[in-house]
Amino acid sequence: MALKIVKGSIDRMFDKNLQDLVRGIRNHKEDEAKYISTCIDEIKQELKQDNIAVKANAVCKLTYLQMLGYDVSWAAFNIVEVMSSSKFTYKRIGYLAASQCFHESTDVIMLTTNQIRKDLSSPNQYDTGVALTGLSCFVTPDLARDLANDIMTLMSHTKPYIRKKAVLIMYKVFLKYPESLRPAFPRLKEKLEDPDPGVQSAAVNVICELARRNPKNYLSLAPLFFKLMTSSTNNWVLIKIIKLFGALTPLEPRLVYSCVHVVKYLGLLAMSKILKTHPKSVQSHKDLILQCLDDKDESIRLRALDLLYGMVSKKNLMEIVKKLMLHVDKAEGTTYRDELLTKIIDICSQSNYQYITNFEWYISILVELTRLEGTRHGHLIASQMLDVAIRVKAIRAFAVAQMATLLDNAHLLTGNMQRNGICEVLYAAAWICGEFSEHLENPMQTLEAMLRPKVATLPGHIQAVYVQNAAKLFATVLKSQEGNTDSTAAQETSQLMIDRLPLFVQSANLEVQERASCILQLVKYIQKLQQKDVEIAEEVNALFAGELNPVAPKAQKKVPVPEGLDLDAWINEPPSESESEDEQPKAIFAKEEPKHSRPRHTEVDEKELARRREARKQEQANNPFYIKASPSSQKVYQDTPGVEHIPVVQIDLSVPLKVPGLPMSDQYVKLEEERRQKERAEKKKKEKKKRKEKRSGRGKKHDSGPESEEDITPAHQVDIVTEEMPEVNSLDILYFVPLADSEKLPVRSHRETPKSPAEDGDTENAALQEPKKKSTKEKREKKKDKDRDRKVYDIQGNLQDGSQVVVSVIFENKGDSFLKSMEFNVLDSLNSKLQRPDGSGPHDGLTVPFQLPPGVSNEARFVFTVQSIIMPQKLKGTLTFIVKNEDSSTHEKLDFKLHFTCTSYLITTPCYSDAFAKLLESGDLKGSSVRLEGVNMPFHHLLARICFHHHFSVVERIDSCASMYSRSIQGHHVCLLVKTSGQTVSIDAKCDEPTLLGNVLDEIKQTFSQC
Amino acid sequence: MIKAILIFNNHGKPRLSKFYEHYTEDTEQQIIRETFHLVSKRDENVCNFLEGGMLIGGSDYKLIYRHYATLYFVFCVDSSESELGILDLIQVFVETLDKCFENVCELDLIFHVDKVHNILAEMVMGGMVLETNMNEIITQVDAQNKMEKSEVNQDLTYSLFYLPV
């Protein structure tokens, strides 16, 4: 026996092990199959030996070969032998082989039952483990039935390693032997709360798989899983539970929340992390995040809010805020609503209102927010109102109108008197209405609103602002009323003040009392003067003259004290009591107002002044809160990087919208959308043109990227954008190409060229054809890129009487869509005007009298009136049209330019040589000349070209010299003497209008430089 | 459930195949080839999930794979498994291999496919995830290897003892 073992071991040393086999296969790449078949023969020999080590080695090699696709089922019995080895090493090899190649129809499996049972109960946990692992792969219904009990016992094994495997394999057992499920289930359920996380995880795994097959039986476990989900730190378990809930939710909708919430929360958390590094990728999920605002779970809503803050851009601000506003309306509980409110304001005001393109909209949002009940952020809204009204000049009129409405409806806001309540906005409203009262439509009404007795119930600091601003309003009202003949109105106003103010004089608040009594006395004095018919409005207004500028609280500190200046020393005598009355009240109004340093009149030289100015500008530039109205300081902002984005000074409000009553911010959203859509359409067009540009290789190149955030221009800059449009469209310059048939060509019939008329005629024709074709082709190329419905434009100028030009335009629809309702419009210049039918305005377009199906072209003529013809000029124009597709129709436009060359004002007029000579002799004509170099064409071609392109006729031709004549529509004579020698052509020209002549010669030069 | 775990190299040579469902050897080879074709033609920068694959497919199944240097690790799973979970599992698998082989490379897998199987057996059992904690996996694998080693030594001592002088 011992000898046998030794022999076996020695034999083994000469056998190939797995590594040798692999190496051998790698070394026999050419005859791999042959090599392997010899190996299999060897293996067969090895398997015949008694030595278990040799057999195990052989089985191990077989497992490898199985992976390579060789059928090893013939060795099944040997595998069972190896599995039965008492040694773990061999057992493992055996079980691995079995798991790789045994299946239900492997008949030797039935022989394994007892061996497996033995292994399962082995004292060595790894024997058990290996058996379980192997069994999990090849368990049959018979094995399941026979071993179910053993495995169930293992589920309570002392070693967690065994427990988790036993639990997991139970699923396989259930599958093969479903009857086992009922008795095993209680123990399985128990395992959900196993102290070992691995066993827990296995139990979750099994139940999840079971639940997938039959969800409703596992609903009762939901609370248990929920507990696990909240307590487990194992991600794998969490994922599984969420998957399980996914299977259960169709039966129990309540579960959706619990699991969706976890996922949502985690998702949002992850997003906020991604946002910091990849904002773009998160922005695309905006809708999803907005949906999360509807979530029942407050922490998810707050998370979503956080995300939104980082996501806003000019593009989506309005949309996001609109959604948020909806949520504000719906929100339950003031905490969340307040959170929403602050978020809205945060989002809008971040980076100095960087993302706001329309401040009217923002004011409306603020006003809408005041309607919130019970908010604690009245102060926040108020400060935003003040900030915007002060910093955005263009918005003031609108803001004032809104604030006046607020004041009028103050009773709606005064419900909440607590500190920081919504009534705080009245503070802002009163101040804005007072300070910018010149914008008020009906100051009198606002004044009355501010002096209502109910005001006395407001908090003291608000009353104080009311009183002070009532005085400002009073001044404004006086001013408007004093212009009238009826002085009683003004006196009545004063009386109103005198009637109402005493209420405030009695106020318990010292500041209110002080201001009220001060102003009351003032008004009484004014009334006295009024009764004497003294005009005092001017003086009253002087009290509040000057504009308040917001300055950062510490701005003054940063201005260096000039050397030699002692701020504490009196420079003049102490001021008398009457000093600068108008400055005092101001200081009270704005908290932001810096303390006025004592007036100093030190003499400072120019240099020092300049230095200080510079320093101050620097300071202002660096301080975004420091807003100046003067144009010079505006420049400072624009020149300084970092502050230029502050939209304050750039805003040029278009016609302010008059919104009756409380505004609806929604309409701005709509407006904005429309505007953007328009912009986008224009941009698309631009881009198309740009592409076209590149193709034809002409003109300056622009970067054309996808519409980026920066492309969105604030609403109030639209004007600028449209102004730029024609520039970009300069490519659409349309050429005047005289058309042979429309001109009736006097050239041909009246030309006096005695020599070789036939030949000339032919070349003339050729010359006539060629350029026309060319220009059409050129344009076609340019338009080809336009994927859809574009047109080829050909413009032919035609001349009739002294001041009229006829432009023929060929519209060709190159696209697949139907074009209709085309309107042709040109921006008239002083000199040239499009003739429009009687009764239409100067900016009306002309309807093109036809429609264009795809691929069709047609010609339309337009008459222009021209005053002076001596200069060429370009007219900008637009063609608007409706593109009709099967399912939709869009309104589009195409910008173009009409180029009126001087040549187009010339009419080919025949002239006889004696008349020509007489004309030259008259001495009325002024001369000019031009030389063309490198003209490489026969002389008669050259002449034909001049005739064709520039509407001349040949008067006489002698060898390489020719005289030519043309006449302008206004009767200018143009005479040419064209001489050629080699490649040089010299043209001497005479005309009674030197400017016209110069331009014509330039154009001739141009013509030849192009060939 | 995991239906199959495949490891093959950039040329489609199988380095490990573990099917948790029975197929004939020919079918298995076909599946490996097809999976290789599906996975290998995908760019590096596309997602790690792949649906389809006629043999292994079915609408409920998808391939989740990762590509490490010369090797593809492909798991074929049904919808009960989370894609990200499996991706993480592949990572755990590879890291475990790396620990067990000390800087694992393709050659380790070529010559020691049995060891790879043993490691995998501690992670996935019968198509179900058994353990995702790498330390736990390594502990168990090491313990078993140690046992194996002691057995081999025993064996050798025993043999030498009886070796004729």
mmCIF file of N, CA and C in Angstrom, chain A residues 2 5-6 9-10 12 18-19 22-23 26 60 64 66-72 87-90 92 96 99-100 103 124 126 130 132-133 136-137 161 164-165 168-169 171-172 198 205 209 212 234 236 239-240 243, chain B residues 1 14-18 20 22 25-26 28-29 60 78-83 85-86 107 110-114 117-118 121-122 125-126 128-132 136 140 143-145 147-148 151 154-155 158-159 162-163:
data_model
loop_
_atom_site.group_PDB
_atom_site.id
_atom_site.type_symbol
_atom_site.label_atom_id
_atom_site.label_comp_id
_atom_site.label_asym_id
_atom_site.label_seq_id
_atom_site.Cartn_x
_atom_site.Cartn_y
_atom_site.Cartn_z
ATOM 1 N N ALA A 2 1.817 1.227 0.943
ATOM 2 C CA ALA A 2 2.697 2.379 1.005
ATOM 3 C C ALA A 2 3.477 2.526 -0.287
ATOM 4 N N ILE A 5 1.471 4.189 -2.919
ATOM 5 C CA ILE A 5 1.378 5.637 -2.770
ATOM 6 C C ILE A 5 2.634 6.298 -3.314
ATOM 7 N N VAL A 6 3.752 5.742 -2.907
ATOM 8 C CA VAL A 6 5.015 6.311 -3.363
ATOM 9 C C VAL A 6 5.088 6.269 -4.873
ATOM 10 N N SER A 9 3.023 8.940 -6.291
ATOM 11 C CA SER A 9 3.608 10.269 -6.178
ATOM 12 C C SER A 9 4.709 10.472 -7.210
ATOM 13 N N ILE A 10 5.486 9.453 -7.405
ATOM 14 C CA ILE A 10 6.573 9.587 -8.365
ATOM 15 C C ILE A 10 6.025 9.682 -9.774
ATOM 16 N N ARG A 12 3.310 10.847 -10.547
ATOM 17 C CA ARG A 12 2.718 12.167 -10.675
ATOM 18 C C ARG A 12 3.742 13.193 -11.104
ATOM 19 N N LEU A 18 -1.659 20.886 -14.774
ATOM 20 C CA LEU A 18 -2.437 21.865 -15.550
ATOM 21 C C LEU A 18 -1.533 22.881 -16.247
ATOM 22 N N GLN A 19 -0.515 23.344 -15.495
ATOM 23 C CA GLN A 19 0.371 24.340 -16.076
ATOM 24 C C GLN A 19 1.098 23.785 -17.304
ATOM 25 N N VAL A 22 -1.281 23.704 -20.215
ATOM 26 C CA VAL A 22 -1.495 25.039 -20.802
ATOM 27 C C VAL A 22 -0.278 25.436 -21.623
ATOM 28 N N ARG A 23 0.883 25.224 -21.044
ATOM 29 C CA ARG A 23 2.116 25.586 -21.741
ATOM 30 C C ARG A 23 2.223 24.812 -23.054
ATOM 31 N N ARG A 26 0.005 26.109 -25.668
ATOM 32 C CA ARG A 26 0.523 27.370 -26.209
ATOM 33 C C ARG A 26 1.694 27.120 -27.153
ATOM 34 N N CYS A 60 -8.469 17.905 -13.190
ATOM 35 C CA CYS A 60 -8.183 19.338 -13.236
ATOM 36 C C CYS A 60 -7.887 19.770 -14.680
ATOM 37 N N TYR A 64 -10.037 22.235 -17.575
ATOM 38 C CA TYR A 64 -9.504 23.269 -18.455
ATOM 39 C C TYR A 64 -9.926 23.004 -19.889
ATOM 40 N N GLN A 66 -12.430 21.435 -20.881
ATOM 41 C CA GLN A 66 -13.864 21.684 -21.029
ATOM 42 C C GLN A 66 -14.115 23.139 -21.409
ATOM 43 N N MET A 67 -13.313 24.001 -20.784
ATOM 44 C CA MET A 67 -13.486 25.428 -21.084
ATOM 45 C C MET A 67 -13.153 25.716 -22.547
ATOM 46 N N LEU A 68 -12.218 24.929 -23.071
ATOM 47 C CA LEU A 68 -11.841 25.147 -24.467
ATOM 48 C C LEU A 68 -12.842 24.509 -25.434
ATOM 49 N N GLY A 69 -13.844 23.875 -24.855
ATOM 50 C CA GLY A 69 -14.901 23.373 -25.722
ATOM 51 C C GLY A 69 -14.899 21.867 -25.916
ATOM 52 N N TYR A 70 -14.091 21.166 -25.138
ATOM 53 C CA TYR A 70 -14.062 19.715 -25.304
ATOM 54 C C TYR A 70 -15.066 19.045 -24.389
ATOM 55 N N ASP A 71 -15.736 18.077 -24.936
ATOM 56 C CA ASP A 71 -16.713 17.347 -24.136
ATOM 57 C C ASP A 71 -15.977 16.392 -23.197
ATOM 58 N N VAL A 72 -16.197 16.535 -21.917
ATOM 59 C CA VAL A 72 -15.490 15.680 -20.964
ATOM 60 C C VAL A 72 -16.463 14.835 -20.155
ATOM 61 N N LYS A 87 -9.431 14.199 0.776
ATOM 62 C CA LYS A 87 -8.613 15.413 0.834
ATOM 63 C C LYS A 87 -9.359 16.587 0.215
ATOM 64 N N PHE A 88 -9.297 17.681 0.900
ATOM 65 C CA PHE A 88 -9.963 18.895 0.422
ATOM 66 C C PHE A 88 -9.450 19.285 -0.960
ATOM 67 N N THR A 89 -8.124 19.182 -1.146
ATOM 68 C CA THR A 89 -7.519 19.589 -2.413
ATOM 69 C C THR A 89 -8.185 18.880 -3.588
ATOM 70 N N TYR A 90 -8.351 17.587 -3.471
ATOM 71 C CA TYR A 90 -8.911 16.824 -4.576
ATOM 72 C C TYR A 90 -10.418 17.013 -4.663
ATOM 73 N N ARG A 92 -12.031 19.520 -3.922
ATOM 74 C CA ARG A 92 -12.329 20.797 -4.563
ATOM 75 C C ARG A 92 -12.218 20.671 -6.079
ATOM 76 N N LEU A 96 -15.338 21.224 -8.578
ATOM 77 C CA LEU A 96 -15.240 22.243 -9.634
ATOM 78 C C LEU A 96 -15.559 21.613 -10.979
ATOM 79 N N SER A 99 -19.172 20.933 -11.229
ATOM 80 C CA SER A 99 -19.991 22.122 -11.436
ATOM 81 C C SER A 99 -19.861 22.627 -12.873
ATOM 82 N N GLN A 100 -18.738 22.329 -13.501
ATOM 83 C CA GLN A 100 -18.559 22.807 -14.868
ATOM 84 C C GLN A 100 -19.252 21.901 -15.882
ATOM 85 N N HIS A 103 -24.871 18.134 -15.346
ATOM 86 C CA HIS A 103 -26.176 18.780 -15.484
ATOM 87 C C HIS A 103 -27.238 17.732 -15.197
ATOM 88 N N ASN A 124 -15.186 19.831 8.616
ATOM 89 C CA ASN A 124 -14.415 20.895 7.969
ATOM 90 C C ASN A 124 -15.367 21.804 7.188
ATOM 91 N N TYR A 126 -14.834 23.928 5.052
ATOM 92 C CA TYR A 126 -14.548 24.136 3.630
ATOM 93 C C TYR A 126 -14.990 22.945 2.790
ATOM 94 N N VAL A 130 -17.384 23.732 -0.211
ATOM 95 C CA VAL A 130 -17.129 23.280 -1.580
ATOM 96 C C VAL A 130 -18.310 22.459 -2.091
ATOM 97 N N LEU A 132 -21.423 22.662 -1.155
ATOM 98 C CA LEU A 132 -22.558 23.559 -1.411
ATOM 99 C C LEU A 132 -22.364 24.303 -2.729
ATOM 100 N N THR A 133 -21.131 24.777 -2.931
ATOM 101 C CA THR A 133 -20.862 25.521 -4.157
ATOM 102 C C THR A 133 -21.095 24.634 -5.378
ATOM 103 N N SER A 136 -24.755 23.856 -5.918
ATOM 104 C CA SER A 136 -25.534 24.993 -6.441
ATOM 105 C C SER A 136 -25.521 24.989 -7.961
ATOM 106 N N CYS A 137 -24.488 24.387 -8.551
ATOM 107 C CA CYS A 137 -24.417 24.398 -10.008
ATOM 108 C C CYS A 137 -25.110 23.197 -10.636
ATOM 109 N N TYR A 161 -20.034 31.394 7.377
ATOM 110 C CA TYR A 161 -19.588 31.013 6.030
ATOM 111 C C TYR A 161 -20.501 29.934 5.460
ATOM 112 N N LYS A 164 -24.356 31.327 5.096
ATOM 113 C CA LYS A 164 -24.706 32.147 3.919
ATOM 114 C C LYS A 164 -24.804 31.288 2.676
ATOM 115 N N LYS A 165 -23.915 30.278 2.588
ATOM 116 C CA LYS A 165 -23.985 29.405 1.412
ATOM 117 C C LYS A 165 -25.255 28.568 1.440
ATOM 118 N N LEU A 168 -28.232 30.684 0.517
ATOM 119 C CA LEU A 168 -28.257 31.013 -0.910
ATOM 120 C C LEU A 168 -28.696 29.819 -1.747
ATOM 121 N N ILE A 169 -28.182 28.658 -1.366
ATOM 122 C CA ILE A 169 -28.491 27.486 -2.205
ATOM 123 C C ILE A 169 -29.945 27.084 -2.057
ATOM 124 N N TYR A 171 -32.446 28.736 -2.618
ATOM 125 C CA TYR A 171 -33.207 29.206 -3.785
ATOM 126 C C TYR A 171 -33.202 28.143 -4.871
ATOM 127 N N LYS A 172 -31.999 27.585 -5.087
ATOM 128 C CA LYS A 172 -31.884 26.535 -6.102
ATOM 129 C C LYS A 172 -32.731 25.313 -5.710
ATOM 130 N N GLY A 198 -23.268 38.971 5.769
ATOM 131 C CA GLY A 198 -23.210 38.110 4.594
ATOM 132 C C GLY A 198 -24.427 37.205 4.509
ATOM 133 N N ASN A 205 -31.114 38.216 -0.953
ATOM 134 C CA ASN A 205 -30.938 37.763 -2.320
ATOM 135 C C ASN A 205 -31.973 36.718 -2.695
ATOM 136 N N GLU A 209 -35.229 37.060 -5.271
ATOM 137 C CA GLU A 209 -35.446 36.196 -6.433
ATOM 138 C C GLU A 209 -36.814 35.539 -6.355
ATOM 139 N N ARG A 212 -39.550 38.026 -7.149
ATOM 140 C CA ARG A 212 -39.670 38.322 -8.572
ATOM 141 C C ARG A 212 -40.621 37.349 -9.259
ATOM 142 N N ASN A 234 -24.768 47.807 3.715
ATOM 143 C CA ASN A 234 -24.273 47.049 2.576
ATOM 144 C C ASN A 234 -24.995 47.503 1.304
ATOM 145 N N TRP A 236 -24.913 46.350 -1.575
ATOM 146 C CA TRP A 236 -25.494 45.250 -2.339
ATOM 147 C C TRP A 236 -26.884 44.928 -1.830
ATOM 148 N N ILE A 239 -29.332 47.687 -2.892
ATOM 149 C CA ILE A 239 -29.721 47.553 -4.295
ATOM 150 C C ILE A 239 -30.752 46.449 -4.450
ATOM 151 N N LYS A 240 -30.493 45.352 -3.786
ATOM 152 C CA LYS A 240 -31.413 44.220 -3.891
ATOM 153 C C LYS A 240 -32.785 44.577 -3.342
ATOM 154 N N LYS A 243 -34.579 46.701 -5.689
ATOM 155 C CA LYS A 243 -35.073 45.841 -6.771
ATOM 156 C C LYS A 243 -36.322 45.086 -6.318
ATOM 157 N N MET B 1 -30.315 37.101 -11.095
ATOM 158 C CA MET B 1 -29.455 35.938 -11.269
ATOM 159 C C MET B 1 -28.384 36.217 -12.332
ATOM 160 N N PRO B 14 -10.793 32.354 -24.524
ATOM 161 C CA PRO B 14 -11.407 32.282 -23.207
ATOM 162 C C PRO B 14 -10.363 32.044 -22.120
ATOM 163 N N ARG B 15 -10.469 32.757 -21.055
ATOM 164 C CA ARG B 15 -9.587 32.542 -19.911
ATOM 165 C C ARG B 15 -10.351 31.961 -18.736
ATOM 166 N N LEU B 16 -11.630 32.168 -18.758
ATOM 167 C CA LEU B 16 -12.487 31.550 -17.744
ATOM 168 C C LEU B 16 -13.909 31.581 -18.275
ATOM 169 N N SER B 17 -14.584 30.487 -18.093
ATOM 170 C CA SER B 17 -16.000 30.511 -18.439
ATOM 171 C C SER B 17 -16.753 29.792 -17.342
ATOM 172 N N LYS B 18 -17.755 30.454 -16.877
ATOM 173 C CA LYS B 18 -18.570 29.851 -15.829
ATOM 174 C C LYS B 18 -20.016 30.045 -16.215
ATOM 175 N N TYR B 20 -23.888 29.235 -15.361
ATOM 176 C CA TYR B 20 -24.744 28.790 -14.272
ATOM 177 C C TYR B 20 -26.001 28.133 -14.815
ATOM 178 N N HIS B 22 -27.076 25.096 -17.911
ATOM 179 C CA HIS B 22 -26.379 24.106 -18.723
ATOM 180 C C HIS B 22 -26.476 24.398 -20.215
ATOM 181 N N GLU B 25 -21.031 21.906 -24.759
ATOM 182 C CA GLU B 25 -19.739 22.557 -24.948
ATOM 183 C C GLU B 25 -19.721 23.419 -26.215
ATOM 184 N N ASP B 26 -20.332 22.896 -27.273
ATOM 185 C CA ASP B 26 -20.337 23.656 -28.529
ATOM 186 C C ASP B 26 -21.084 24.981 -28.359
ATOM 187 N N GLU B 28 -21.535 26.588 -25.646
ATOM 188 C CA GLU B 28 -20.734 27.477 -24.804
ATOM 189 C C GLU B 28 -19.681 28.208 -25.632
ATOM 190 N N GLN B 29 -19.009 27.469 -26.482
ATOM 191 C CA GLN B 29 -17.992 28.097 -27.322
ATOM 192 C C GLN B 29 -18.610 29.154 -28.223
ATOM 193 N N ASP B 60 -34.819 39.770 -21.110
ATOM 194 C CA ASP B 60 -34.582 40.057 -19.712
ATOM 195 C C ASP B 60 -33.087 40.113 -19.386
ATOM 196 N N ASP B 78 -29.695 38.764 -15.488
ATOM 197 C CA ASP B 78 -31.084 39.119 -15.784
ATOM 198 C C ASP B 78 -31.459 40.384 -15.014
ATOM 199 N N SER B 79 -32.714 40.784 -15.128
ATOM 200 C CA SER B 79 -33.085 42.102 -14.618
ATOM 201 C C SER B 79 -33.118 42.174 -13.100
ATOM 202 N N SER B 80 -32.942 41.057 -12.433
ATOM 203 C CA SER B 80 -32.966 41.156 -10.979
ATOM 204 C C SER B 80 -31.661 41.742 -10.444
ATOM 205 N N GLU B 81 -30.657 41.795 -11.301
ATOM 206 C CA GLU B 81 -29.380 42.343 -10.839
ATOM 207 C C GLU B 81 -29.269 43.803 -11.241
ATOM 208 N N SER B 82 -28.657 44.561 -10.362
ATOM 209 C CA SER B 82 -28.453 45.967 -10.683
ATOM 210 C C SER B 82 -27.189 46.109 -11.513
ATOM 211 N N GLU B 83 -27.290 46.889 -12.564
ATOM 212 C CA GLU B 83 -26.153 47.074 -13.453
ATOM 213 C C GLU B 83 -24.949 47.604 -12.699
ATOM 214 N N GLY B 85 -24.444 47.472 -9.556
ATOM 215 C CA GLY B 85 -24.002 46.487 -8.581
ATOM 216 C C GLY B 85 -23.053 45.486 -9.215
ATOM 217 N N ILE B 86 -23.400 45.032 -10.390
ATOM 218 C CA ILE B 86 -22.567 44.039 -11.063
ATOM 219 C C ILE B 86 -21.233 44.666 -11.485
ATOM 220 N N LEU B 107 -1.447 36.113 -17.796
ATOM 221 C CA LEU B 107 -0.764 34.818 -17.642
ATOM 222 C C LEU B 107 -1.217 34.083 -16.386
ATOM 223 N N ILE B 110 -4.243 32.416 -17.207
ATOM 224 C CA ILE B 110 -4.044 31.316 -18.155
ATOM 225 C C ILE B 110 -3.592 30.057 -17.417
ATOM 226 N N PHE B 111 -2.625 30.217 -16.531
ATOM 227 C CA PHE B 111 -2.040 29.035 -15.899
ATOM 228 C C PHE B 111 -2.789 28.593 -14.642
ATOM 229 N N HIS B 112 -3.581 29.457 -14.108
ATOM 230 C CA HIS B 112 -4.219 29.103 -12.836
ATOM 231 C C HIS B 112 -5.714 29.299 -12.879
ATOM 232 N N VAL B 113 -6.291 28.846 -13.947
ATOM 233 C CA VAL B 113 -7.735 29.036 -14.075
ATOM 234 C C VAL B 113 -8.471 28.364 -12.910
ATOM 235 N N ASP B 114 -7.903 27.280 -12.372
ATOM 236 C CA ASP B 114 -8.553 26.626 -11.237
ATOM 237 C C ASP B 114 -8.623 27.548 -10.031
ATOM 238 N N HIS B 117 -11.239 30.066 -10.517
ATOM 239 C CA HIS B 117 -12.547 29.472 -10.233
ATOM 240 C C HIS B 117 -12.819 29.447 -8.732
ATOM 241 N N ASN B 118 -11.774 29.092 -7.989
ATOM 242 C CA ASN B 118 -11.959 29.029 -6.538
ATOM 243 C C ASN B 118 -12.295 30.393 -5.948
ATOM 244 N N ALA B 121 -15.791 31.265 -6.831
ATOM 245 C CA ALA B 121 -16.760 30.478 -6.077
ATOM 246 C C ALA B 121 -17.084 31.128 -4.740
ATOM 247 N N GLU B 122 -16.159 31.937 -4.253
ATOM 248 C CA GLU B 122 -16.428 32.633 -2.987
ATOM 249 C C GLU B 122 -17.260 33.894 -3.193
ATOM 250 N N MET B 125 -22.311 32.171 -6.250
ATOM 251 C CA MET B 125 -22.634 30.773 -6.054
ATOM 252 C C MET B 125 -23.913 30.454 -6.794
ATOM 253 N N GLY B 126 -23.801 29.532 -7.717
ATOM 254 C CA GLY B 126 -24.993 29.117 -8.459
ATOM 255 C C GLY B 126 -25.712 30.269 -9.125
ATOM 256 N N MET B 128 -25.813 33.312 -8.020
ATOM 257 C CA MET B 128 -26.253 34.345 -7.084
ATOM 258 C C MET B 128 -25.058 34.920 -6.348
ATOM 259 N N VAL B 129 -25.141 36.192 -6.099
ATOM 260 C CA VAL B 129 -24.002 36.841 -5.475
ATOM 261 C C VAL B 129 -23.910 36.380 -4.025
ATOM 262 N N LEU B 130 -22.771 35.866 -3.681
ATOM 263 C CA LEU B 130 -22.589 35.301 -2.354
ATOM 264 C C LEU B 130 -21.930 36.306 -1.420
ATOM 265 N N GLU B 131 -20.907 36.910 -1.925
ATOM 266 C CA GLU B 131 -20.144 37.798 -1.053
ATOM 267 C C GLU B 131 -19.582 38.942 -1.893
ATOM 268 N N THR B 132 -19.674 40.161 -1.370
ATOM 269 C CA THR B 132 -19.142 41.303 -2.108
ATOM 270 C C THR B 132 -18.029 41.981 -1.327
ATOM 271 N N GLU B 136 -13.438 39.572 3.114
ATOM 272 C CA GLU B 136 -14.034 38.295 3.462
ATOM 273 C C GLU B 136 -13.681 37.237 2.411
ATOM 274 N N GLN B 140 -11.376 33.770 3.064
ATOM 275 C CA GLN B 140 -11.834 32.406 2.801
ATOM 276 C C GLN B 140 -10.937 31.711 1.790
ATOM 277 N N ALA B 143 -7.679 30.804 3.454
ATOM 278 C CA ALA B 143 -7.837 29.689 4.396
ATOM 279 C C ALA B 143 -7.862 28.361 3.646
ATOM 280 N N GLN B 144 -8.551 28.353 2.521
ATOM 281 C CA GLN B 144 -8.648 27.110 1.754
ATOM 282 C C GLN B 144 -7.310 26.745 1.117
ATOM 283 N N ASN B 145 -6.619 27.768 0.618
ATOM 284 C CA ASN B 145 -5.309 27.490 0.029
ATOM 285 C C ASN B 145 -4.347 26.934 1.075
ATOM 286 N N MET B 147 -5.145 25.275 3.657
ATOM 287 C CA MET B 147 -5.528 23.897 3.913
ATOM 288 C C MET B 147 -4.946 22.982 2.843
ATOM 289 N N GLU B 148 -5.069 23.417 1.629
ATOM 290 C CA GLU B 148 -4.566 22.631 0.509
ATOM 291 C C GLU B 148 -3.069 22.402 0.671
ATOM 292 N N GLU B 151 -2.146 19.918 3.178
ATOM 293 C CA GLU B 151 -2.421 18.574 2.674
ATOM 294 C C GLU B 151 -1.303 18.089 1.767
ATOM 295 N N GLN B 154 1.665 17.227 3.845
ATOM 296 C CA GLN B 154 1.369 15.954 4.489
ATOM 297 C C GLN B 154 1.659 14.808 3.525
ATOM 298 N N ASP B 155 1.141 14.977 2.368
ATOM 299 C CA ASP B 155 1.264 13.989 1.323
ATOM 300 C C ASP B 155 2.735 13.678 1.053
ATOM 301 N N TYR B 158 4.541 12.018 3.922
ATOM 302 C CA TYR B 158 4.094 10.649 3.941
ATOM 303 C C TYR B 158 4.851 9.827 2.902
ATOM 304 N N SER B 159 4.948 10.371 1.687
ATOM 305 C CA SER B 159 5.617 9.676 0.603
ATOM 306 C C SER B 159 7.097 9.474 0.927
ATOM 307 N N TYR B 162 8.056 6.792 3.294
ATOM 308 C CA TYR B 162 8.063 5.415 2.828
ATOM 309 C C TYR B 162 8.986 5.211 1.649
ATOM 310 N N LEU B 163 9.725 6.230 1.284
ATOM 311 C CA LEU B 163 10.596 6.122 0.128
ATOM 312 C C LEU B 163 11.704 5.091 0.406
#
